CSV table of C-alpha atoms and ligand atoms in Angstrom, one decimal:
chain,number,residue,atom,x,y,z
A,1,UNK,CA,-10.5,29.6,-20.4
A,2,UNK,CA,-9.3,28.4,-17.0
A,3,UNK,CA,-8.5,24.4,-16.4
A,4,UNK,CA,-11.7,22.3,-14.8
A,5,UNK,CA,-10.5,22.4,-11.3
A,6,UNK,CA,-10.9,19.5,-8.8
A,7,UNK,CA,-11.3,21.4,-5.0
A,8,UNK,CA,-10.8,18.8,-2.2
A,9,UNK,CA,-9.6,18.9,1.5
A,10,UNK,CA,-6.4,16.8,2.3
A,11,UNK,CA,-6.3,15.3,5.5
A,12,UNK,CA,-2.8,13.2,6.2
A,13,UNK,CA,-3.6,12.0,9.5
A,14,UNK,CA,-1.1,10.2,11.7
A,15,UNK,CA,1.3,7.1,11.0
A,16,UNK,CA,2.0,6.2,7.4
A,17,UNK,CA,-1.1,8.4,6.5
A,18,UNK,CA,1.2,11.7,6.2
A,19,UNK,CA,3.4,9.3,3.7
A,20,UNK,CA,0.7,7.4,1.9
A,21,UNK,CA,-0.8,10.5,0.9
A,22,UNK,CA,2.4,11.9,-0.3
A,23,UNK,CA,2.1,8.7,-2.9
A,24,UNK,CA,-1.3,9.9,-3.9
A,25,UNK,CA,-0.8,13.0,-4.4
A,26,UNK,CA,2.4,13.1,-6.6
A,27,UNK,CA,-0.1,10.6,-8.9
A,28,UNK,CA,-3.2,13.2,-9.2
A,29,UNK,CA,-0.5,15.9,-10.3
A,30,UNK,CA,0.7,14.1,-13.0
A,31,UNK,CA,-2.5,12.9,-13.9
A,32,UNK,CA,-4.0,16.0,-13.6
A,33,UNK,CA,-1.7,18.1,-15.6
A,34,UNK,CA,-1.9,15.4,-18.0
A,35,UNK,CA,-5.5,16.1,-18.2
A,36,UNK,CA,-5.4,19.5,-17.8
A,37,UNK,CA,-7.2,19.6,-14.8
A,38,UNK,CA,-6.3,21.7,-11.8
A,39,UNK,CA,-6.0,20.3,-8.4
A,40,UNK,CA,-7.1,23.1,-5.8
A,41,UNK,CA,-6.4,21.5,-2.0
A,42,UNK,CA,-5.6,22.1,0.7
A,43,UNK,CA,-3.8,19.9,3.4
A,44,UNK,CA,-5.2,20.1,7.4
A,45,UNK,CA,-4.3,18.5,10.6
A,46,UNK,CA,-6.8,15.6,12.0
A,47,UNK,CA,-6.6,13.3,14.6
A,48,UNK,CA,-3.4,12.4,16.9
A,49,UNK,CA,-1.5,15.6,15.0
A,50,UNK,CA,-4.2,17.6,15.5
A,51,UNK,CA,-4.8,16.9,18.9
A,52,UNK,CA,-1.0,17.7,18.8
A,53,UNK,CA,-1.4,21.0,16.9
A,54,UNK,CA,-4.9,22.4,18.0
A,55,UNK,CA,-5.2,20.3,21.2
A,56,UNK,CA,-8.7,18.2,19.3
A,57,UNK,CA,-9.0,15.7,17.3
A,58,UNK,CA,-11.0,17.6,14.5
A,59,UNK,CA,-10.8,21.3,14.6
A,60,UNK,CA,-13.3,23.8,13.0
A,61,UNK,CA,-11.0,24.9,11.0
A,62,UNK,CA,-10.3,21.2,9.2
A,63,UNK,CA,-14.1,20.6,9.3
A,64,UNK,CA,-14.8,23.9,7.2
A,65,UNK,CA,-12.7,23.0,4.9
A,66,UNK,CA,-14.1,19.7,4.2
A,67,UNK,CA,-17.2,22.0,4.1
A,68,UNK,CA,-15.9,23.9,1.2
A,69,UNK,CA,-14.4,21.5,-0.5
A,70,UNK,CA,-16.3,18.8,-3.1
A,71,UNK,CA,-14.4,15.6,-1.2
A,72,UNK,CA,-11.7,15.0,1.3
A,73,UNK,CA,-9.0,12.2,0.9
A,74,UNK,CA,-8.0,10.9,4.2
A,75,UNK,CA,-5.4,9.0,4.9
A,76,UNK,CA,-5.6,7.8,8.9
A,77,UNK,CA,-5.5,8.7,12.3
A,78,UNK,CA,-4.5,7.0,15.6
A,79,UNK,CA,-1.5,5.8,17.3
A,80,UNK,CA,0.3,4.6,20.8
A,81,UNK,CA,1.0,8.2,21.3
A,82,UNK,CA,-2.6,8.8,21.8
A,83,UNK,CA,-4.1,5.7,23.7
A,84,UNK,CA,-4.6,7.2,26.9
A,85,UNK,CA,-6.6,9.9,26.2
A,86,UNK,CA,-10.5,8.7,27.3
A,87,UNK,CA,-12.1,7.0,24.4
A,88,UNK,CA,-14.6,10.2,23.5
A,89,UNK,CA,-11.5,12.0,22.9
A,90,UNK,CA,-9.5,9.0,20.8
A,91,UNK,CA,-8.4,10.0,16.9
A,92,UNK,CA,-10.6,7.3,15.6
A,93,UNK,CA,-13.8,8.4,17.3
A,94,UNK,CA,-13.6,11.7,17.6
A,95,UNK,CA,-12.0,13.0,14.3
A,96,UNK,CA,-13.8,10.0,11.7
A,97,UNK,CA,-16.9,9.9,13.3
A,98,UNK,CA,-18.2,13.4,13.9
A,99,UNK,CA,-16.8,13.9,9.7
A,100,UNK,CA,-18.7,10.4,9.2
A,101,UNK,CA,-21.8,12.2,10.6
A,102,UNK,CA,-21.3,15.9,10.4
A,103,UNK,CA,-21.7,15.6,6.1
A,104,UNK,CA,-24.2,12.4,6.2
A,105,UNK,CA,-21.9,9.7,5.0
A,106,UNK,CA,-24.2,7.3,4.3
A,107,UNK,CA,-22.8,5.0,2.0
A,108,UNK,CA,-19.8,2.8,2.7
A,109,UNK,CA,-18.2,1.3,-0.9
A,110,UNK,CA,-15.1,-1.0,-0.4
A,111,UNK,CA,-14.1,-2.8,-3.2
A,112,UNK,CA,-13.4,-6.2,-2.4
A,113,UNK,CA,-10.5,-6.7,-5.0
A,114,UNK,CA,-7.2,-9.3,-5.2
A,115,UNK,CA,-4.7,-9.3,-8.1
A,116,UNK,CA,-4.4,-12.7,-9.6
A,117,UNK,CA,-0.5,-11.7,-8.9
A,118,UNK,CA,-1.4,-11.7,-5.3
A,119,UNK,CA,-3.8,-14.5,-4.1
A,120,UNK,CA,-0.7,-15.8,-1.9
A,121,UNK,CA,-1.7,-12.8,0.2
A,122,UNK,CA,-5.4,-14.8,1.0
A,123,UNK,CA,-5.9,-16.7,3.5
A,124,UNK,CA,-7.8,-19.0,1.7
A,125,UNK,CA,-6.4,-22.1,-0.6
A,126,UNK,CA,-5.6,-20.3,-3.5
A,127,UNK,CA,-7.8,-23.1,-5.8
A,128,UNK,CA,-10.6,-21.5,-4.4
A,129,UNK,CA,-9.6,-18.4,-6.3
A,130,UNK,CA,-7.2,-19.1,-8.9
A,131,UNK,CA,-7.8,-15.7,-11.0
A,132,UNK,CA,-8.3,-13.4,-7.3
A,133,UNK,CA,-11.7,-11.9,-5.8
A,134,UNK,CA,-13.1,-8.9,-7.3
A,135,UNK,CA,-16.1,-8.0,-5.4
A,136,UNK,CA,-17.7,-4.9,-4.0
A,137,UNK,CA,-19.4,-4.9,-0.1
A,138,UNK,CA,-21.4,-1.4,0.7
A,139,UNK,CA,-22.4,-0.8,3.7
A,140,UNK,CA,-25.0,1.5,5.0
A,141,UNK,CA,-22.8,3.8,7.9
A,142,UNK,CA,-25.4,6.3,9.2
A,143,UNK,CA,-27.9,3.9,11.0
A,144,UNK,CA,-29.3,0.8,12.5
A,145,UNK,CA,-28.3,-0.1,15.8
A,146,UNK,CA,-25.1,1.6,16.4
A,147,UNK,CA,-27.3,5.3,15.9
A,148,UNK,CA,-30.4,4.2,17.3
A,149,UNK,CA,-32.3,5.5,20.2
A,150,UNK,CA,-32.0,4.4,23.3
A,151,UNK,CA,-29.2,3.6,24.2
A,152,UNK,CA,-28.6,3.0,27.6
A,153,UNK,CA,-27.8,0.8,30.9
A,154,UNK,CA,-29.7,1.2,33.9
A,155,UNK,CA,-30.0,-0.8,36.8
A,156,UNK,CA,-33.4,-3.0,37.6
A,157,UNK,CA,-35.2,-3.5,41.0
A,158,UNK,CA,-33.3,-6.2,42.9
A,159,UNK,CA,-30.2,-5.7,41.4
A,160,UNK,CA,-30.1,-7.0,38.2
A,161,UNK,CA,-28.2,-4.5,34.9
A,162,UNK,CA,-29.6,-4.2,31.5
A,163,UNK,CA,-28.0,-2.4,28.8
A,164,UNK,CA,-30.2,-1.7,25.5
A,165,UNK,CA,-29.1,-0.8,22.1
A,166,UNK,CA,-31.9,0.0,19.6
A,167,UNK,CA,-31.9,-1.0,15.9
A,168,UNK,CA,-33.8,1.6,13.9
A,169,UNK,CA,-34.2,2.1,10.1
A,170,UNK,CA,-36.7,4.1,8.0
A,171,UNK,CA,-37.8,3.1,4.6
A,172,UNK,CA,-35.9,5.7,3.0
A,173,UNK,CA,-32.8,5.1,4.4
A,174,UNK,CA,-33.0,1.8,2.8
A,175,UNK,CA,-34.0,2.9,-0.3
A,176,UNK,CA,-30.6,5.6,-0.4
A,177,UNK,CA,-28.2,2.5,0.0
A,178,UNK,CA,-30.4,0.7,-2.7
A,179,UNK,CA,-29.8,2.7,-5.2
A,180,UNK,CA,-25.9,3.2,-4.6
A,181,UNK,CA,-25.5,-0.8,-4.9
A,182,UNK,CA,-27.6,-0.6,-8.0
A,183,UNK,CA,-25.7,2.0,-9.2
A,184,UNK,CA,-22.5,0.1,-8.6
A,185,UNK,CA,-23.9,-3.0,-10.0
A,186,UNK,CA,-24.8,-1.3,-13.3
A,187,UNK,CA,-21.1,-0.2,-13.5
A,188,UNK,CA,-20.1,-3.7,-13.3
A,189,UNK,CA,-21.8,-7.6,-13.9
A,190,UNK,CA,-25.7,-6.5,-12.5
A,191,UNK,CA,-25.8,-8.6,-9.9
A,192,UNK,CA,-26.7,-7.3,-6.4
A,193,UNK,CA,-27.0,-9.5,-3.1
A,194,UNK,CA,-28.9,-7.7,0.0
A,195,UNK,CA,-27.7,-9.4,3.2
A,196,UNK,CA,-29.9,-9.5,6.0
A,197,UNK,CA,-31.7,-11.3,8.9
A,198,UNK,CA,-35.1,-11.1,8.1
A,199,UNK,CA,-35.7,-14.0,9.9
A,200,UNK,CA,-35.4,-12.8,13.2
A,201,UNK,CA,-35.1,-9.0,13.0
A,202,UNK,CA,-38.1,-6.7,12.4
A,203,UNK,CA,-35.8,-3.8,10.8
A,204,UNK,CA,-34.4,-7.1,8.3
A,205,UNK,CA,-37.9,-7.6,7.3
A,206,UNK,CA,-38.3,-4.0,6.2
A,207,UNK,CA,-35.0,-3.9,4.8
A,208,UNK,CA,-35.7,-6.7,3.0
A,209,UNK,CA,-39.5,-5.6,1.4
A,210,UNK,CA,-38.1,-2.1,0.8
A,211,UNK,CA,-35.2,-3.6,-1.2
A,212,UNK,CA,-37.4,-5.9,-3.2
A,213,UNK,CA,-39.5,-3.3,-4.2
A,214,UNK,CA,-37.3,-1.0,-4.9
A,215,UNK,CA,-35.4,-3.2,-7.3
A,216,UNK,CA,-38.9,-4.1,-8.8
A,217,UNK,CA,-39.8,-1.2,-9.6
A,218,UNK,CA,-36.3,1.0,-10.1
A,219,UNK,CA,-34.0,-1.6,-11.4
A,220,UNK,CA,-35.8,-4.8,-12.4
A,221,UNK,CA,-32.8,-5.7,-15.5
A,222,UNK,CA,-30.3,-6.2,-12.6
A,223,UNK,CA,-29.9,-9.5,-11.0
A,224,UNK,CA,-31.3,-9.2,-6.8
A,225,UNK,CA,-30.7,-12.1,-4.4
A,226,UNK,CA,-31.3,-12.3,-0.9
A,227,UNK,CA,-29.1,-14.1,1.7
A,228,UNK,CA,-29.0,-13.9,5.7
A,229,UNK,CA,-26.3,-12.4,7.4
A,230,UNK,CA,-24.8,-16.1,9.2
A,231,UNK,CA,-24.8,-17.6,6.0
A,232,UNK,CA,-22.9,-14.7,4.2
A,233,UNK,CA,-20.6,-14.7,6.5
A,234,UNK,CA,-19.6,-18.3,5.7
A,235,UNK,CA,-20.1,-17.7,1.8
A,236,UNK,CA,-18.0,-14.9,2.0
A,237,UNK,CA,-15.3,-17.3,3.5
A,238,UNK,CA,-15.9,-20.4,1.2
A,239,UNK,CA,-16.2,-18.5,-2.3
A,240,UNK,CA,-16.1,-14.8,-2.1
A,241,UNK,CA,-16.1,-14.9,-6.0
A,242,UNK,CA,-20.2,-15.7,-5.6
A,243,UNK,CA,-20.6,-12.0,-5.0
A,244,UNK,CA,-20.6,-9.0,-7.8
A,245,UNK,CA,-22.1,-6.0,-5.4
A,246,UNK,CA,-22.7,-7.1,-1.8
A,247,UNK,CA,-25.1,-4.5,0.2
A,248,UNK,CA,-26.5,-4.4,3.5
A,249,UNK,CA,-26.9,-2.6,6.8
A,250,UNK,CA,-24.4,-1.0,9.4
A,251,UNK,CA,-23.7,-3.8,12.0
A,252,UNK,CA,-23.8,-6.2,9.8
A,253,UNK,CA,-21.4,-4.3,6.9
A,254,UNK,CA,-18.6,-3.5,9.9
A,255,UNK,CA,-17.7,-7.1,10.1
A,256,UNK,CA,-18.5,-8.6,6.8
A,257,UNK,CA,-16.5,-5.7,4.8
A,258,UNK,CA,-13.8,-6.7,7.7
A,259,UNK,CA,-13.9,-10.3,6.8
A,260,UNK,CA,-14.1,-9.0,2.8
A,261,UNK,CA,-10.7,-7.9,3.7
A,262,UNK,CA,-9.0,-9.7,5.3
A,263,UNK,CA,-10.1,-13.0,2.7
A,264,UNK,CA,-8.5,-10.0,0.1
A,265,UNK,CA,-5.3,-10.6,1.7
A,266,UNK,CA,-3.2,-6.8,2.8
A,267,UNK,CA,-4.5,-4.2,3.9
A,268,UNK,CA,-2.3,-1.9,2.2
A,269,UNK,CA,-4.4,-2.9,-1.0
A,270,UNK,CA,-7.5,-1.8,0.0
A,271,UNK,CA,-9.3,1.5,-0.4
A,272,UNK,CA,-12.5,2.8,0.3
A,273,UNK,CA,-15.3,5.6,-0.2
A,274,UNK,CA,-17.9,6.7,2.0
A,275,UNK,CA,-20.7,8.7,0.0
A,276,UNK,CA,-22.9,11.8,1.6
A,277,UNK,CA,-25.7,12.6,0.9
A,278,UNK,CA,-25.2,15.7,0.0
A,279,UNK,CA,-24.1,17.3,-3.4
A,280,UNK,CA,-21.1,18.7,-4.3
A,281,UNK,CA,-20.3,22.0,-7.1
A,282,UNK,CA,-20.3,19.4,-9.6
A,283,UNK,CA,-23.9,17.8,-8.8
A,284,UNK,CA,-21.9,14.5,-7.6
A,285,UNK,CA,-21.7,13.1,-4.0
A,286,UNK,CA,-19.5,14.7,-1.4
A,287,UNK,CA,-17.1,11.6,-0.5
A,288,UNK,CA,-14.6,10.8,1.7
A,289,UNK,CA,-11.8,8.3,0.7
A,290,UNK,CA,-9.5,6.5,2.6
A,291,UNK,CA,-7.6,3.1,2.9
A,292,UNK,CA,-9.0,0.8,4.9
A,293,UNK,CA,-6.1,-0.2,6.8
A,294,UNK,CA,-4.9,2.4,9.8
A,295,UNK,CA,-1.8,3.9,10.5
A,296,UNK,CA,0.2,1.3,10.6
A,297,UNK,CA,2.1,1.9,13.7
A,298,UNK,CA,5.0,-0.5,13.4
A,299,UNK,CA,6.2,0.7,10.0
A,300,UNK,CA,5.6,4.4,10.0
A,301,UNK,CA,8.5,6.9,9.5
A,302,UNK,CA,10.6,3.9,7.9
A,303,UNK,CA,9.1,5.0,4.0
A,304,UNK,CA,7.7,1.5,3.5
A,305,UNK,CA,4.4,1.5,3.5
A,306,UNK,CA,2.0,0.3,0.7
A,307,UNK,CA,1.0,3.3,-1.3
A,308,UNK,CA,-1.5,1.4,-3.4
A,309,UNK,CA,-4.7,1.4,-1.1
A,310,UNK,CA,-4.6,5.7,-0.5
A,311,UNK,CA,-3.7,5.9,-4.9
A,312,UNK,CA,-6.6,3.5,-5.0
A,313,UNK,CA,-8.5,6.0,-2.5
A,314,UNK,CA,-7.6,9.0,-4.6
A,315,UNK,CA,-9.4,6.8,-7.9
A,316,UNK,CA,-12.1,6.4,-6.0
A,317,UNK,CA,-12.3,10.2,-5.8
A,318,UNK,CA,-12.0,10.9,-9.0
A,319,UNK,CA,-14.4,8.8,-9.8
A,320,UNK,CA,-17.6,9.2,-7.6
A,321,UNK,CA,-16.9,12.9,-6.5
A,322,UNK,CA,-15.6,14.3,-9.5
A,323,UNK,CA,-16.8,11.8,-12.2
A,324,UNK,CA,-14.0,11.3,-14.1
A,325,UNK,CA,-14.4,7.6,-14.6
A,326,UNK,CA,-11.6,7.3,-17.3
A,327,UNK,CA,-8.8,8.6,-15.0
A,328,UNK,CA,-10.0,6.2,-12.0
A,329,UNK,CA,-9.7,3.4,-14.2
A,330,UNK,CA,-6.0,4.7,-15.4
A,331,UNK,CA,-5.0,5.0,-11.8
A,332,UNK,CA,-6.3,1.4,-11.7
A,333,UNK,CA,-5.0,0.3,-14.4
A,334,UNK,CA,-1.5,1.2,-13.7
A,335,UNK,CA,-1.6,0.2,-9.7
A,336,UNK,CA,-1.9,-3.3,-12.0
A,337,UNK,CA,0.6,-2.9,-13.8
A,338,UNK,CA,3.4,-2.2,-11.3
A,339,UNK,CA,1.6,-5.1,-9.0
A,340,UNK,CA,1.8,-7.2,-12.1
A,341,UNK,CA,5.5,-5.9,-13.2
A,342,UNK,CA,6.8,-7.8,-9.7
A,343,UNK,CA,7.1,-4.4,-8.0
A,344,UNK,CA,6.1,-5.3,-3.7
A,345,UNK,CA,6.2,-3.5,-0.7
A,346,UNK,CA,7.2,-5.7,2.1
A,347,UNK,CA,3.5,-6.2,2.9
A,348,UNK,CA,3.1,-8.0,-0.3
A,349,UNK,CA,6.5,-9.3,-1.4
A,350,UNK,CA,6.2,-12.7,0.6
A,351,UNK,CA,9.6,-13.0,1.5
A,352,UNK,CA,10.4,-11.6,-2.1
A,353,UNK,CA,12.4,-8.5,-3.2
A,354,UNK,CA,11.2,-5.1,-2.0
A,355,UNK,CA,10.5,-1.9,-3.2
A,356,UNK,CA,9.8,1.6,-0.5
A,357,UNK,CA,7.2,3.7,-0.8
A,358,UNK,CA,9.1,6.3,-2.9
A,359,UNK,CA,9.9,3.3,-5.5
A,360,UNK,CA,6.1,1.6,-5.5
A,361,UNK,CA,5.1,5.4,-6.0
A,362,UNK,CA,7.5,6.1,-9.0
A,363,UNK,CA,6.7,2.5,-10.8
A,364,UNK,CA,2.9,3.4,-10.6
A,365,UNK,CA,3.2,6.9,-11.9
A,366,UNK,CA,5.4,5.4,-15.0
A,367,UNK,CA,2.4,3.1,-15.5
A,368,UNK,CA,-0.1,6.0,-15.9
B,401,LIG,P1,-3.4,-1.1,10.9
B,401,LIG,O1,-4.3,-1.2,9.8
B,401,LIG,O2,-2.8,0.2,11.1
B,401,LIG,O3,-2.2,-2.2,10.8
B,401,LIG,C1,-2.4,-3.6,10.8
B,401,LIG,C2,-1.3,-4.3,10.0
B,401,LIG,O4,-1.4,-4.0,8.6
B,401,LIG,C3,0.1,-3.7,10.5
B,401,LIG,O5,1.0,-4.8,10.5
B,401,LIG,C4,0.5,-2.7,9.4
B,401,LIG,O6,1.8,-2.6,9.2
B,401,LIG,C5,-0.2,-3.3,8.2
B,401,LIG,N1,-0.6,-2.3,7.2
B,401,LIG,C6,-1.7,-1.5,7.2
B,401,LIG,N2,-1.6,-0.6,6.2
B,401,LIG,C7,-0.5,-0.9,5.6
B,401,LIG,C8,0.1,-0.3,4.4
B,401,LIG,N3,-0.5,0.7,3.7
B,401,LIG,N4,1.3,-0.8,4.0
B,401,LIG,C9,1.8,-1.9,4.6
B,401,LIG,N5,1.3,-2.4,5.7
B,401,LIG,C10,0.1,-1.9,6.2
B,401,LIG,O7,-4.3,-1.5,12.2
B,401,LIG,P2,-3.9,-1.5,13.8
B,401,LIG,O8,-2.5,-1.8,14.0
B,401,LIG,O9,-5.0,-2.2,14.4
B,401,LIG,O10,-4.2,0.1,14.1
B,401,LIG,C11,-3.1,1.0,14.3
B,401,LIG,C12,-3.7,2.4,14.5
B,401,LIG,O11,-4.5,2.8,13.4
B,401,LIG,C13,-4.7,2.4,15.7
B,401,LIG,O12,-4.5,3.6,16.4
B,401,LIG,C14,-6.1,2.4,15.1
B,401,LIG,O13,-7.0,3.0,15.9
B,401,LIG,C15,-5.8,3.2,13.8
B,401,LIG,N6,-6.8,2.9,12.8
B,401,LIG,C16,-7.2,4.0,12.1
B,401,LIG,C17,-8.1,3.8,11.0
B,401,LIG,C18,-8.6,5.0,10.3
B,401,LIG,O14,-8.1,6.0,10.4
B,401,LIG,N7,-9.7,4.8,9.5
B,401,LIG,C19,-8.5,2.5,10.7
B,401,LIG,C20,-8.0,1.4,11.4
B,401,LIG,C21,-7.1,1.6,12.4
């Protein structure tokens, strides 16, 4: 009988991604024969090197692969190299965001998550969290007021300019990012807060009805609160720790899961996963995963960037895409470990001793 086999689409990107991903990867083959699994990928240009290679920023011939595959682990795109190119045709926009909306990525899950080992990393005082910050923020990524209809700037009679952005979102949209943050929150302490502004906004009072409900009526054994988006944004500051699962809509995610990580201290720690709505072969969502940092500009080609955030990414995978929670958590477990063990790339030594990429990579995989 032929191994279970675990089809996804590899894009490296620009930067550190390329070398990042070289760190995840040598970690899914030896957990994967370890598992007797098969990896079946394939690796394709995006952004900055594919504008390089193909003269665009997402070729067809990445994007069908994605299409054929059951998830893609990205790593990231952008640099100097390509800055001057007209923003339509930048890495960033036009590579992650037509893959954002060509397979309906809906769902935006970044764990919020700080070693105890590394709370010096925080720019909080670390008495406000002495054991770290393990939280989750999920954002919905296909709507609201950065999709909505119109959009536009036109010029008034006598003069004056008015530019209009619309903030749109439909019941069931609501209702799909619902049950991802219960979802999560049943995986961990089931306790959900929905973030809104359902004071003022019309879409936040919708948001907020449809969530209530839902809950009510879906999910009534996990713990839902409610807060407003100014006051979350100062919770999230004074005690991130008060959150388990965090949820809420797309403006409103972009710069809380940015504050979310920048309270978690380096970049290089972070991953994320953004969930389709489709299916993939094995009935699970098509995902993309990637670090939430970029591609590091001022550290690329030296072989010492953080590995931890695309290993993390490559978890992630394993676990939503391919459900294989066990493995995610080993991958996890041993990223710990080697944190834990004193091993730090400069972006979380503090002055301390060093390790590359190779060596961060190596200590990790001997922790599997
Ligand atoms: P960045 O995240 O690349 O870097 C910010 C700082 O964090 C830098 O000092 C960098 O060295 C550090 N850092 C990030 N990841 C690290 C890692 N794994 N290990 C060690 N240090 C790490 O953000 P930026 O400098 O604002 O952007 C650089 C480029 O990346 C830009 O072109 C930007 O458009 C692009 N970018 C891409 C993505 C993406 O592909 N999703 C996301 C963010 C930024």
């Amino acid at each position: 009988m032929s191994k279970p086999e675990l089809k996804f689409t590899v894009l490296p990107g620009d930067g550190i991604g390329p070398e990042v991903m070289t760190s995840a990867l040598e970690v899914l083959h030896v957990l994967a024969a370890r598992a007797g699994l098969t990896l079946n990928y394939s690796t394709h240009p995006v952004g900055g090197a594919a504008i390089d290679d193909c003269g665009v920023a997402l070729p067809d011939s990445t994007r069908d692969a994605c299409a054929a595959a059951d998830a893609i682990l990205f790593g990231s795109v952008g640099g100097p190299k390509w800055e001057h190119l007209p923003p339509a045709e930048q890495p960033e926009r036009a590579a992650l965001l037509p893959l954002r909306k060509h397979f309906q990525l809906f769902a935006n899950i970044r764990p919020g998550l700080l070693y105890r080992e590394l709370v010096d990393a925080s720019p909080l005082k670390t008495e406000r969290i002495p054991d770290g910050i393990d939280m989750v923020c999920i954002r919905e990524l296909t709507g609201g007021i950065y999709f909505g209809q119109p959009k536009t700037t036109r010029t008034l009679e006598g003069g004056d300019v008015e530019a209009i952005d619309t903030m749109v979102y439909k019941r069931s949209e609501i209702e799909r990012i619902a049950e991802v943050a219960a979802q999560t929150a049943l995986a961990r302490n089931g306790k959900v807060c929905s973030v809104d502004k359902a004071n003022v906004l019309t879409t936040s009072v919708l948001w907020r009805k449809t969530v209530t409900e839902f809950f009510a009526q879906k999910y009534p054994q996990l713990k839902l609160s409610h807060m407003y988006v100014d006051n979350a944004a100062m919770q999230l500051a004074r005690d991130p720790n008060q959150f388990d699962v965090l949820f809420t809509e797309n403006m409103f995610g972009d710069i809380l899961s940015d504050e979310m990580a920048i309270v978690c201290g380096s970049l290089g720690m972070l991953c994320s996963a953004s969930l389709g709505t489709g299916r993939n072969t094995h009935g699970l969502p098509f995902g993309l995963y990637e670090p939430a940092g970029g591609t590091a500009p001022d550290i690329a080609g030296k072989g010492i960037a953080n590995p931890c955030a695309q290993i993390l990414s490559a978890a992630l995978m394993l676990r939503y895409s391919f459900g294989l929670d066990s493995l995610a958590a080993t991958i996890e477990s041993a990223v710990r470990e080697a944190v834990g063990d004193g091993y730090r790339t400069g972006d979380i030594a503090f002055g301390g001793q060093t390790v590359n990429t190779a060596q961060m990579t190596k200590a990790i995989i001997e922790r599997l």
